[in-house]
Amino acid sequence: MKLKKVLLATTNAGKVKEMKRLLGFYGIDAEVPDEDLRIEEGSSSFLENAYLKAQAYWERYRKPTLADDSGLVVPALGGYPGIFSSRFYSHEYGGKEEVIATKDDANIRKVLRLMKEVKDRRATFVAFLVLNLGYSGYWSKGECNGVILTEPKGSGGFGYDPIFQPEGSEKSMAELTPEEKDLLSHRGKAVRNLMSIIKNGGLT
Ligand code: IMP
């Protein structure tokens, strides 16, 4: 049986756009849920959070569901923002940051503030995917290593893209074309890994 359509367990516009593009390459249509279930991410791991999201959307819609839990891991910040990436601005660690424009912008300001005097600027974007088919399931992972820049550059992508420069690139993630980002990104790698696990969309 071939996988033709999945429900994305997210309403995050940045993720949805990338997922639609990445899955479209394999002839898989990505459907967006009509409600945000606001899953309590109670666990301490990306994989478990992805599982919780995939399970909750499966329970609600009973359709093949694909969840992504992802984030930016910075060793010099003890692994933060990590699983707290989407709401790092409001986390106690390092003090809270006021939301003036967008949450993404507040998250970026907080990372730059905490990294101001820091020499070790290594960082890794991590994505875990969980595909819930009800009767079975699959998971995959993708990583993208790079460094944290000293100021934001570019306007593409979403989240922390303007302050992250992938290894081997002269540009920030937000300066890459969508196709260039897909090739290097944690999400691109995680989708390709998942597709090779389920044999390019065929669930044999
Ligand atoms: P989640 O919805 O709990 O998985 O949170 C993901 C968060 O990690 C996003 O809101 C972003 O802040 C960050 N993130 C994940 N993937 C990316 C990416 O590709 N670019 C920039 N930020 C990302």
Coordinates of C-alpha atoms and ligand atoms in Angstrom, one line a residue:
M1 CA 0.0 0.0 0.0
K2 CA 1.3 3.4 -0.9
L3 CA 1.1 6.4 1.5
K4 CA -0.7 9.1 -0.4
K5 CA -1.8 11.5 2.3
V6 CA -0.8 12.4 5.9
L7 CA -2.3 14.7 8.4
L8 CA 0.4 17.0 9.9
A9 CA 0.2 17.2 13.7
T10 CA 1.0 20.9 13.7
T11 CA -0.4 24.3 12.7
N12 CA 3.0 26.0 12.8
A13 CA 3.1 27.8 9.4
G14 CA 6.8 27.5 8.9
K15 CA 6.8 23.7 9.5
V16 CA 3.7 23.2 7.4
K17 CA 5.2 25.0 4.4
E18 CA 8.4 22.9 4.6
M19 CA 6.6 19.6 5.2
K20 CA 4.3 20.2 2.2
R21 CA 7.3 20.8 0.0
L22 CA 9.4 17.9 1.3
L23 CA 6.5 15.3 1.2
G24 CA 5.3 16.6 -2.2
F25 CA 8.5 15.4 -3.7
Y26 CA 7.5 11.9 -2.8
G27 CA 3.9 12.4 -4.1
I28 CA 2.5 12.6 -0.5
D29 CA -0.2 15.2 0.1
A30 CA 0.1 17.0 3.5
E31 CA -3.2 18.0 5.1
V32 CA -3.3 20.7 7.8
P33 CA -5.6 20.1 10.9
D34 CA -8.5 22.5 11.3
E35 CA -7.7 22.9 15.0
D36 CA -4.6 23.3 17.1
L37 CA -4.8 20.6 19.8
R38 CA -2.2 22.4 22.0
I39 CA -0.5 19.2 23.2
E40 CA 1.1 19.5 26.6
E41 CA 4.8 18.7 25.9
G42 CA 5.4 17.1 29.2
S43 CA 8.4 15.0 28.3
S44 CA 12.1 15.7 28.3
S45 CA 12.8 14.4 24.8
F46 CA 12.0 15.5 21.2
L47 CA 11.1 11.9 20.3
E48 CA 8.5 11.5 23.1
N49 CA 7.0 14.9 22.3
A50 CA 6.7 14.0 18.6
Y51 CA 5.0 10.7 19.7
L52 CA 2.6 12.6 22.0
K53 CA 1.6 14.9 19.2
A54 CA 1.2 12.1 16.6
Q55 CA -0.9 10.1 19.1
A56 CA -3.2 13.0 20.0
Y57 CA -3.9 14.0 16.4
W58 CA -4.5 10.3 15.5
E59 CA -7.0 10.0 18.4
R60 CA -8.8 13.1 17.2
Y61 CA -8.9 12.5 13.4
R62 CA -8.1 8.7 12.9
K63 CA -6.0 9.5 9.8
P64 CA -2.3 8.7 9.1
T65 CA -0.6 11.4 11.1
L66 CA 2.9 12.8 10.9
A67 CA 4.3 14.8 13.8
D68 CA 7.6 16.8 13.9
D69 CA 9.2 17.9 17.2
S70 CA 12.3 20.0 16.5
G71 CA 14.5 22.6 18.0
L72 CA 17.9 24.3 18.3
V73 CA 20.4 22.7 20.6
V74 CA 23.3 24.9 21.8
P75 CA 26.0 23.1 23.8
A76 CA 27.3 26.4 25.3
L77 CA 23.8 27.0 26.7
G78 CA 23.7 23.5 28.2
G79 CA 21.5 22.2 25.4
Y80 CA 18.9 25.0 25.5
P81 CA 16.7 26.1 23.8
G82 CA 16.3 22.4 22.9
I83 CA 12.8 21.1 23.5
F84 CA 11.8 24.5 24.7
S85 CA 12.7 26.2 21.4
S86 CA 9.3 27.4 20.4
R87 CA 8.7 29.2 23.8
F88 CA 12.3 29.8 24.9
Y89 CA 11.6 33.6 25.3
S90 CA 9.2 32.7 28.3
H91 CA 11.4 30.0 29.9
E92 CA 13.1 30.8 33.3
Y93 CA 16.5 29.7 32.0
G94 CA 18.5 32.8 31.2
G95 CA 15.6 35.2 32.1
K96 CA 12.5 35.9 30.2
E97 CA 12.4 38.1 27.0
E98 CA 9.6 40.4 26.2
V99 CA 7.6 39.7 23.0
I100 CA 7.7 43.0 21.1
A101 CA 7.0 41.9 17.5
T102 CA 6.8 38.1 17.3
K103 CA 7.7 35.1 19.5
D104 CA 10.4 34.1 16.9
D105 CA 12.0 37.5 17.3
A106 CA 11.9 37.3 21.1
N107 CA 13.5 33.8 21.0
I108 CA 16.3 35.1 18.7
R109 CA 17.0 38.2 21.0
K110 CA 17.3 35.9 24.0
V111 CA 19.7 33.5 22.3
L112 CA 21.9 36.4 21.1
R113 CA 21.8 38.0 24.6
L114 CA 22.9 34.7 26.2
M115 CA 25.6 34.2 23.5
K116 CA 27.0 37.7 23.6
E117 CA 30.4 36.9 25.2
V118 CA 30.4 33.2 24.2
K119 CA 33.3 31.9 22.0
D120 CA 31.9 28.4 21.4
R121 CA 29.1 29.1 19.0
R122 CA 28.4 25.6 17.8
A123 CA 24.7 24.6 17.5
T124 CA 22.6 21.8 16.0
F125 CA 19.1 21.9 14.6
V126 CA 17.3 18.6 15.5
A127 CA 14.1 17.2 14.1
F128 CA 12.3 14.0 15.2
L129 CA 9.4 12.7 13.1
V130 CA 6.8 10.2 14.2
L131 CA 4.4 8.7 11.6
N132 CA 1.3 7.2 13.4
L133 CA -0.7 4.8 11.3
G134 CA -2.8 3.6 14.2
Y135 CA -2.0 -0.1 13.5
S136 CA 1.7 0.7 13.4
G137 CA 4.2 3.5 13.4
Y138 CA 7.6 4.8 12.3
W139 CA 10.1 7.4 13.5
S140 CA 13.1 9.1 12.1
K141 CA 15.6 11.8 13.0
G142 CA 17.6 14.5 11.1
E143 CA 20.3 16.9 12.3
C144 CA 22.0 20.0 10.9
N145 CA 25.2 21.3 12.5
G146 CA 26.3 24.9 12.3
V147 CA 27.1 28.0 14.3
I148 CA 25.1 30.8 16.0
L149 CA 25.8 34.2 14.2
T150 CA 26.3 37.4 16.2
E151 CA 23.3 39.1 14.5
P152 CA 20.3 38.0 12.4
K153 CA 20.7 37.7 8.6
G154 CA 18.1 37.1 5.9
S155 CA 14.3 36.9 5.9
G156 CA 13.5 33.4 4.6
G157 CA 12.5 30.3 6.6
F158 CA 11.2 30.7 10.2
G159 CA 12.2 30.5 13.8
Y160 CA 15.9 30.7 14.5
D161 CA 16.9 30.6 10.8
P162 CA 18.3 34.2 10.7
I163 CA 20.9 33.4 13.4
F164 CA 21.9 29.9 12.3
Q165 CA 24.7 29.3 9.7
P166 CA 24.9 25.7 8.6
E167 CA 28.3 24.0 8.4
G168 CA 29.9 24.5 5.0
S169 CA 27.6 27.5 4.1
E170 CA 28.5 31.2 3.9
K171 CA 24.8 32.1 4.3
S172 CA 22.4 32.0 7.3
M173 CA 19.6 29.5 7.0
A174 CA 17.2 32.4 6.4
E175 CA 19.3 33.5 3.3
L176 CA 19.1 30.1 1.6
T177 CA 16.5 29.3 -1.1
P178 CA 13.8 26.8 0.1
E179 CA 15.5 24.1 -2.0
E180 CA 18.9 24.9 -0.5
K181 CA 17.4 24.7 3.0
D182 CA 15.6 21.4 2.3
L183 CA 18.9 19.9 1.2
L184 CA 20.8 20.8 4.4
S185 CA 18.1 21.1 7.0
H186 CA 17.3 18.7 9.9
R187 CA 13.7 18.5 8.6
G188 CA 14.8 17.6 5.1
K189 CA 17.1 14.9 6.4
A190 CA 14.5 13.5 8.8
V191 CA 11.9 13.3 5.9
R192 CA 14.3 11.6 3.6
N193 CA 15.3 9.2 6.4
L194 CA 11.6 8.4 7.1
M195 CA 10.9 7.9 3.4
S196 CA 13.8 5.4 3.1
I197 CA 12.4 3.6 6.2
I198 CA 8.9 3.3 4.6
K199 CA 10.5 2.7 1.2
N200 CA 9.8 6.0 -0.5
G201 CA 6.2 6.2 0.6
G202 CA 5.3 2.6 -0.1
L203 CA 4.4 0.8 3.1
T204 CA 5.4 -2.7 2.2
Ligands
IMP1 P1 7.9 22.5 18.3 O1 6.7 23.0 17.6 O2 7.7 22.3 19.8 O3 8.6 21.3 17.7 O4 9.0 23.7 18.3 C1 9.8 23.9 17.2 C2 10.6 25.2 17.4 O5 11.9 25.0 17.1 C3 10.1 26.2 16.4 O6 9.0 27.0 16.9 C4 11.4 27.0 16.1 O7 11.5 28.0 17.1 C5 12.4 26.0 16.2 N1 12.7 25.4 14.9 C6 12.4 24.1 14.5 N2 12.8 23.9 13.3 C7 13.3 25.1 12.8 C8 13.8 25.5 11.6 O8 13.8 24.8 10.6 N3 14.3 26.8 11.5 C9 14.2 27.6 12.6 N4 13.7 27.3 13.8 C10 13.3 26.0 13.9

